[in-house]
XYZ file of C-alpha atoms in Angstrom:
439
model
C -0.221 -0.076 -0.152
C 1.177 3.663 -0.180
C 2.426 4.926 3.022
C 3.308 8.305 4.890
C 6.905 7.299 5.619
C 9.350 4.583 4.730
C 8.938 1.538 7.136
C 11.627 1.472 9.521
C 13.391 -1.763 9.917
C 11.325 -4.483 11.638
C 14.106 -5.334 14.534
C 12.162 -8.063 16.303
C 12.162 -11.483 15.170
C 8.418 -12.159 13.931
C 7.034 -15.457 14.235
C 5.296 -16.161 11.365
C 6.970 -19.353 10.085
C 6.145 -20.517 6.752
C 2.936 -22.028 7.038
C 2.198 -21.424 10.412
C -1.427 -21.718 11.947
C -2.951 -20.665 14.644
C -2.610 -22.950 17.795
C -4.453 -25.936 17.310
C -5.522 -27.975 20.333
C -3.888 -31.451 20.559
C -7.814 -33.132 20.134
C -7.751 -31.692 16.434
C -4.309 -31.570 15.661
C -2.883 -35.017 15.333
C -5.624 -35.878 12.483
C -3.313 -37.157 9.826
C -5.452 -36.861 6.228
C -4.877 -38.166 2.918
C -8.168 -37.266 0.633
C -9.846 -33.922 0.041
C -13.123 -32.871 -1.458
C -13.218 -29.788 -4.043
C -16.300 -27.618 -4.627
C -17.039 -29.840 -7.297
C -17.353 -32.924 -4.790
C -14.342 -34.727 -6.580
C -11.967 -36.490 -4.636
C -8.524 -35.120 -5.002
C -5.594 -34.330 -2.594
C -5.690 -31.234 -0.384
C -6.804 -28.062 -1.698
C -3.558 -26.197 -1.270
C -3.432 -22.498 -0.428
C -0.221 -20.406 -0.832
C 0.403 -16.870 0.084
C 3.207 -14.788 -1.282
C 4.314 -11.110 -1.114
C 5.009 -8.221 1.212
C 4.562 -7.471 5.182
C 0.680 -7.613 4.530
C 0.942 -11.150 3.148
C 2.757 -11.793 6.179
C 0.013 -10.744 8.499
C 2.141 -8.004 10.509
C 0.522 -6.007 12.711
C 1.898 -2.611 14.523
C 3.405 -4.288 17.920
C 4.327 -7.444 16.775
C 7.415 -9.271 18.763
C 8.575 -12.615 18.075
C 6.053 -14.424 20.130
C 2.969 -12.741 18.091
C 0.802 -15.152 16.035
C -0.274 -13.398 12.516
C -4.139 -13.206 11.877
C -4.030 -11.760 8.660
C -6.080 -11.324 5.480
C -4.475 -14.762 4.626
C -5.471 -16.445 7.739
C -9.042 -15.148 7.113
C -9.177 -16.492 3.588
C -7.616 -19.997 4.736
C -11.063 -19.932 7.076
C -13.299 -18.926 4.428
C -11.848 -22.216 2.434
C -12.706 -24.281 5.403
C -16.129 -22.628 5.043
C -16.651 -23.436 1.850
C -16.137 -27.450 2.501
C -12.921 -27.265 1.061
C -10.009 -29.646 2.844
C -7.384 -26.811 2.841
C -3.347 -26.721 3.659
C -1.961 -23.392 4.001
C 1.646 -21.846 3.344
C 2.746 -18.506 3.786
C 5.664 -17.060 2.203
C 5.121 -13.391 3.026
C 8.560 -11.043 3.346
C 8.478 -7.909 5.265
C 9.720 -4.871 3.077
C 9.468 -7.311 -0.349
C 8.755 -5.207 -3.536
C 7.471 -6.447 -6.785
C 10.918 -6.457 -8.349
C 12.297 -8.682 -5.303
C 9.281 -11.042 -5.603
C 9.857 -11.759 -9.253
C 13.405 -12.320 -8.550
C 12.600 -14.815 -6.176
C 10.054 -16.627 -8.429
C 12.510 -16.463 -11.325
C 14.816 -18.450 -9.197
C 12.014 -20.795 -7.970
C 10.887 -21.284 -11.491
C 14.506 -22.306 -12.498
C 15.259 -24.258 -9.829
C 18.220 -21.720 -8.689
C 19.379 -21.092 -5.246
C 19.305 -17.448 -4.361
C 20.503 -15.303 -1.481
C 18.065 -12.734 0.201
C 20.387 -9.842 -1.336
C 20.014 -11.209 -5.062
C 16.199 -11.105 -4.234
C 16.509 -7.668 -2.864
C 18.794 -5.979 -1.223
C 18.597 -4.726 2.560
C 15.289 -6.665 3.251
C 13.893 -5.703 6.667
C 12.526 -8.854 7.761
C 14.743 -10.620 9.721
C 13.664 -14.275 8.505
C 14.296 -13.295 4.852
C 17.693 -15.172 4.644
C 16.273 -18.593 6.113
C 12.982 -18.237 4.110
C 14.825 -17.626 0.941
C 17.598 -20.086 1.771
C 14.788 -22.634 1.275
C 13.510 -21.389 -2.034
C 12.650 -25.030 -3.128
C 10.018 -25.069 -0.398
C 8.367 -22.403 -2.328
C 8.655 -24.221 -5.831
C 7.138 -27.134 -4.413
C 4.161 -25.109 -2.825
C 3.565 -23.200 -6.021
C 3.841 -26.146 -8.017
C 0.737 -27.769 -6.223
C -1.158 -24.733 -5.113
C -4.832 -24.666 -6.261
C -5.019 -20.767 -4.983
C -2.393 -18.428 -4.452
C -2.726 -15.033 -3.018
C -0.491 -12.426 -3.723
C 0.187 -9.075 -2.068
C 2.755 -6.776 -3.472
C 3.389 -3.026 -4.461
C 2.960 -1.111 -1.358
C 6.964 -0.885 -0.992
C 7.444 -0.112 -4.492
C 6.285 3.478 -3.447
C 7.771 4.027 -0.201
C 10.909 5.971 -1.208
C 8.292 8.448 -3.634
C 5.774 8.962 -0.662
C 8.674 9.568 1.880
C 10.139 12.373 -0.674
C 6.724 13.468 -1.151
C 6.323 13.999 2.699
C 9.284 16.273 2.662
C 7.834 19.053 0.216
C 6.174 21.782 1.789
C 2.287 22.232 0.658
C 3.016 25.545 -0.215
C 5.847 24.373 -2.542
C 3.732 21.813 -4.214
C 3.273 23.540 -7.344
C 2.395 22.714 -10.902
C 5.780 21.692 -11.769
C 6.520 19.867 -8.732
C 3.460 18.157 -8.871
C 4.051 17.048 -12.795
C 7.553 15.701 -11.334
C 5.848 13.635 -9.186
C 2.775 12.467 -11.396
C 5.673 11.560 -14.010
C 7.756 9.682 -10.784
C 4.247 7.891 -10.085
C 3.702 6.997 -13.592
C 7.341 5.565 -14.037
C 6.807 3.392 -10.649
C 3.531 1.801 -12.153
C 4.969 0.985 -15.435
C 7.595 -0.903 -13.744
C 5.489 -2.460 -11.504
C 2.845 -3.479 -13.902
C 5.859 -5.076 -15.734
C 6.933 -6.997 -12.513
C 3.719 -8.121 -11.723
C 3.074 -9.244 -15.377
C 6.353 -11.365 -14.910
C 5.332 -12.629 -11.339
C 2.207 -14.232 -12.746
C 4.275 -15.774 -15.822
C 6.781 -17.367 -13.577
C 3.903 -18.650 -11.280
C 2.059 -20.230 -14.291
C 5.042 -21.944 -15.819
C 5.501 -23.586 -12.573
C 1.809 -24.325 -12.162
C -0.525 -23.324 -15.330
C -3.824 -24.266 -13.516
C -3.570 -22.337 -10.153
C -5.868 -19.423 -9.683
C -4.631 -16.328 -8.312
C -6.171 -13.283 -6.458
C -3.864 -10.477 -5.819
C -4.916 -6.883 -4.385
C -4.723 -3.616 -5.630
C -3.284 -0.767 -3.078
C -4.858 1.060 -0.196
C -4.134 4.532 0.520
C -4.016 5.009 4.273
C -4.136 8.713 4.381
C -6.894 10.756 6.101
C -9.719 11.185 3.912
C -10.864 14.735 2.561
C -12.762 16.742 5.331
C -11.159 14.704 8.088
C -9.803 16.829 11.243
C -6.375 15.183 10.264
C -6.795 15.578 6.622
C -3.511 14.906 4.473
C -2.546 17.841 2.227
C -5.380 17.685 -0.577
C -3.214 18.533 -3.429
C -0.900 15.376 -2.546
C -3.879 13.508 -1.770
C -5.258 14.017 -4.891
C -2.106 12.718 -6.699
C -1.979 9.738 -4.865
C -5.474 8.861 -5.166
C -5.179 9.268 -8.926
C -2.154 6.798 -8.775
C -4.117 3.882 -6.835
C -6.967 4.452 -9.401
C -4.327 3.841 -12.187
C -2.703 0.752 -10.300
C -6.217 -0.900 -10.406
C -6.476 -0.132 -13.969
C -3.421 -1.769 -14.753
C -4.107 -5.051 -12.644
C -7.311 -5.167 -14.318
C -5.710 -5.027 -18.044
C -3.320 -7.800 -16.829
C -5.903 -9.686 -15.533
C -7.833 -9.441 -18.631
C -4.973 -10.413 -20.597
C -4.187 -13.543 -18.655
C -7.832 -14.597 -18.367
C -8.134 -14.368 -21.951
C -5.388 -17.021 -22.228
C -7.361 -19.495 -20.165
C -5.683 -18.732 -16.634
C -7.819 -17.854 -13.766
C -6.835 -14.208 -11.750
C -9.221 -12.051 -9.986
C -8.349 -8.854 -8.080
C -9.580 -7.850 -4.510
C -10.478 -4.477 -3.941
C -8.227 -3.259 -1.158
C -8.638 0.138 -1.571
C -12.791 -0.077 -1.639
C -11.987 -2.352 1.799
C -10.101 0.456 3.496
C -10.980 3.908 2.171
C -13.053 6.087 4.145
C -12.348 3.885 7.388
C -8.249 4.349 7.583
C -8.189 5.272 11.218
C -10.527 2.647 12.330
C -8.596 0.028 10.000
C -5.181 0.735 10.002
C -2.531 2.046 12.673
C -1.987 5.483 10.659
C -2.345 7.252 13.631
C 0.514 5.953 15.048
C 2.264 6.415 11.832
C 2.137 2.594 10.926
C 0.409 1.968 7.621
C -0.374 -1.804 8.068
C -3.964 -2.917 9.008
C -4.710 -3.680 12.471
C -6.920 -6.864 13.023
C -10.161 -5.250 12.033
C -8.077 -3.927 8.898
C -7.086 -7.608 7.770
C -10.486 -8.911 8.215
C -11.634 -6.287 5.940
C -8.729 -7.180 3.352
C -10.212 -11.033 4.000
C -13.330 -10.414 2.939
C -12.251 -8.381 -0.144
C -9.979 -11.428 -1.282
C -12.883 -13.652 -0.372
C -15.764 -11.720 -2.063
C -13.174 -11.759 -5.232
C -12.536 -15.618 -4.967
C -16.091 -17.243 -3.947
C -18.358 -14.024 -4.012
C -18.941 -14.226 -0.579
C -17.775 -13.929 3.235
C -19.353 -16.380 5.658
C -19.649 -16.027 9.582
C -20.773 -17.890 12.167
C -24.161 -18.105 13.663
C -24.646 -16.310 16.956
C -23.563 -19.301 19.735
C -25.622 -19.762 23.017
C -23.770 -18.746 26.189
C -23.745 -22.560 27.008
C -22.288 -23.604 23.551
C -18.274 -23.746 23.384
C -17.890 -24.311 20.050
C -19.167 -24.065 16.687
C -18.914 -27.375 14.328
C -19.107 -26.999 10.521
C -19.089 -30.131 8.321
C -18.504 -29.992 4.500
C -19.460 -26.252 4.624
C -22.555 -26.521 6.534
C -22.810 -25.271 10.351
C -24.017 -28.125 12.512
C -27.207 -27.005 14.075
C -28.260 -29.245 17.177
C -30.058 -29.000 20.407
C -27.454 -31.281 21.786
C -24.234 -28.876 22.392
C -20.770 -30.016 22.059
C -18.948 -30.617 25.173
C -14.993 -30.049 25.602
C -13.357 -32.325 27.992
C -9.568 -31.580 28.735
C -9.287 -29.928 25.568
C -10.845 -32.428 23.463
C -13.975 -32.029 21.617
C -17.130 -34.337 21.898
C -20.266 -34.438 20.034
C -23.710 -36.453 19.769
C -22.594 -39.423 18.019
C -26.046 -39.327 15.657
C -25.243 -35.628 15.129
C -21.938 -36.008 13.688
C -22.861 -39.481 11.439
C -25.963 -37.803 10.023
C -23.786 -34.530 9.143
C -21.163 -36.533 7.360
C -23.503 -38.799 5.657
C -22.200 -41.868 7.553
C -23.942 -45.041 8.570
C -24.289 -46.071 12.355
C -25.059 -49.238 14.016
C -25.697 -50.007 17.354
C -24.804 -53.059 19.637
C -26.774 -52.128 22.783
C -25.180 -55.418 24.304
C -21.450 -54.012 24.104
C -22.325 -50.330 23.920
C -20.670 -50.257 20.376
C -21.312 -47.912 17.598
C -19.875 -48.890 14.134
C -19.618 -46.055 11.892
C -18.793 -46.493 8.213
C -18.295 -43.983 5.801
C -17.635 -45.291 2.150
C -14.996 -47.815 2.549
C -13.959 -47.129 6.205
C -15.560 -48.513 9.540
C -14.668 -46.897 13.102
C -16.115 -48.971 16.043
C -16.335 -46.744 19.541
C -17.465 -48.426 22.516
C -18.603 -46.451 25.599
C -15.866 -46.365 28.192
C -13.249 -47.937 26.314
C -9.690 -46.595 26.171
C -9.047 -48.055 22.335
C -10.997 -47.555 19.099
C -11.229 -50.158 15.965
C -10.320 -48.605 12.610
C -11.161 -51.358 9.934
C -10.915 -54.019 12.485
C -7.544 -52.764 13.713
C -7.410 -51.767 17.456
C -5.961 -48.384 18.165
C -5.341 -46.591 21.482
C -7.771 -43.823 22.177
C -5.837 -40.476 23.159
C -8.769 -38.854 24.542
C -11.444 -39.471 27.381
C -13.634 -42.436 26.221
C -16.823 -42.203 24.620
C -19.325 -41.420 27.547
C -23.287 -41.456 27.546
C -24.112 -37.906 28.454
C -27.550 -36.791 29.788
C -29.879 -34.048 28.008
C -33.100 -33.292 29.514
C -33.588 -36.843 30.598
C -32.306 -38.079 27.485
C -28.778 -40.511 27.178
C -26.891 -39.385 23.985
C -23.558 -41.112 23.140
C -21.126 -38.531 23.097
C -17.474 -39.460 20.903
C -14.255 -37.728 20.844
C -14.677 -35.454 17.314
C -10.807 -36.075 16.470
C -10.587 -39.657 16.771
C -13.698 -40.721 14.970
C -12.768 -37.911 12.102
C -9.211 -39.275 12.015
C -10.651 -42.978 11.866
C -13.046 -42.037 8.838
C -10.118 -40.168 6.961
C -11.261 -36.594 7.447
C -9.769 -33.504 8.188
C -10.428 -31.552 11.440
C -9.133 -27.914 11.798
C -9.692 -25.978 14.753
C -9.587 -22.203 14.641
C -9.281 -20.763 18.088
C -9.697 -17.355 16.375
C -13.477 -18.312 15.601
C -14.092 -20.923 18.349
C -14.864 -23.313 15.694
C -14.236 -26.667 14.144
C -14.393 -27.624 10.555
C -14.923 -31.224 9.409
C -13.944 -31.669 5.925
C -14.233 -34.940 3.908
């Protein structure tokens, strides 16, 4: 995005390791899963979401330290993929301070299978993780090569020097000839940006012609006209025109690539932030990055560009600790989930109905046999083991139990154990207090 001043070097090691997800309770984190379902219902490998670009891609917020965990637009899009009923894996390669030229250099090395140093990607990168991340370019290559969806945020850092120089010009000195010079500089940067973006897309599609790409335009985190903190209106006019031109450049690029059979959409970051700069960014503290609400707004912009919607959970009653979403549909039941020792338990009939599994109950042994396609899981009330396709396995959770609700006994089973046994993916998102179950 355009900024008011050049971002100072980020001095604390930011814990946004490649592919990092928010903390997942052990009850839901130990599912090793093999198959997935895409939006057409066809069995396939996991839907792969890859994020590349700058500090927005990395999810950086003002005040982040090495202990911080990101919840940026990419994490919102990841959750939206789960909401869609898509069995998704996620990798993040965002680098603080990265410019479009740097991303192109890195992707060129990835496409050519060559090793490249951080300074060869871009000199003086502010991100303390840059050397280690770029050293493992082969991971980027592998991730892009199998990606279904690639999110890109790039370009804001292309303009930081120009904006810093513009800030140093006194308003009274911003005459026509200086204005013309600034406009000319913006146009020059835009031309190079457009060329870099075009080359970035070319390198990605050389690695993976079928990947869908979602890229954001740029927002301008300066006070809106009429604000009590209004930015110099003459300078603002020039910058806002630059934002419009950048959007037009992206639309032209997208049109050309889409005509060639590729899939590219543009997230409207400008619309998401414009007029709400003080609410959605840290600009009052002279930090142009989004805050948590700003990243949510950007996540909505990406999601609407990709899926046409941004899904949310239904309100939970006070006694319901967690929401359950099965194959994109939120579970609605009078029998609330129960959490015991960090493990989630559900009413057996509710979960089998939701996933479309067959259920047989042996009253003599108090054993439920749950079958989904070609897999069967046997769970016995009170047993410390379960059977998966006839093989006895230890149950690393509180055993299934009979739970009395309104004088009705309901069998409650550990969600993770049942789902893993049936080959389902379970992802817990603490940010939403929700568990996603996808086939």
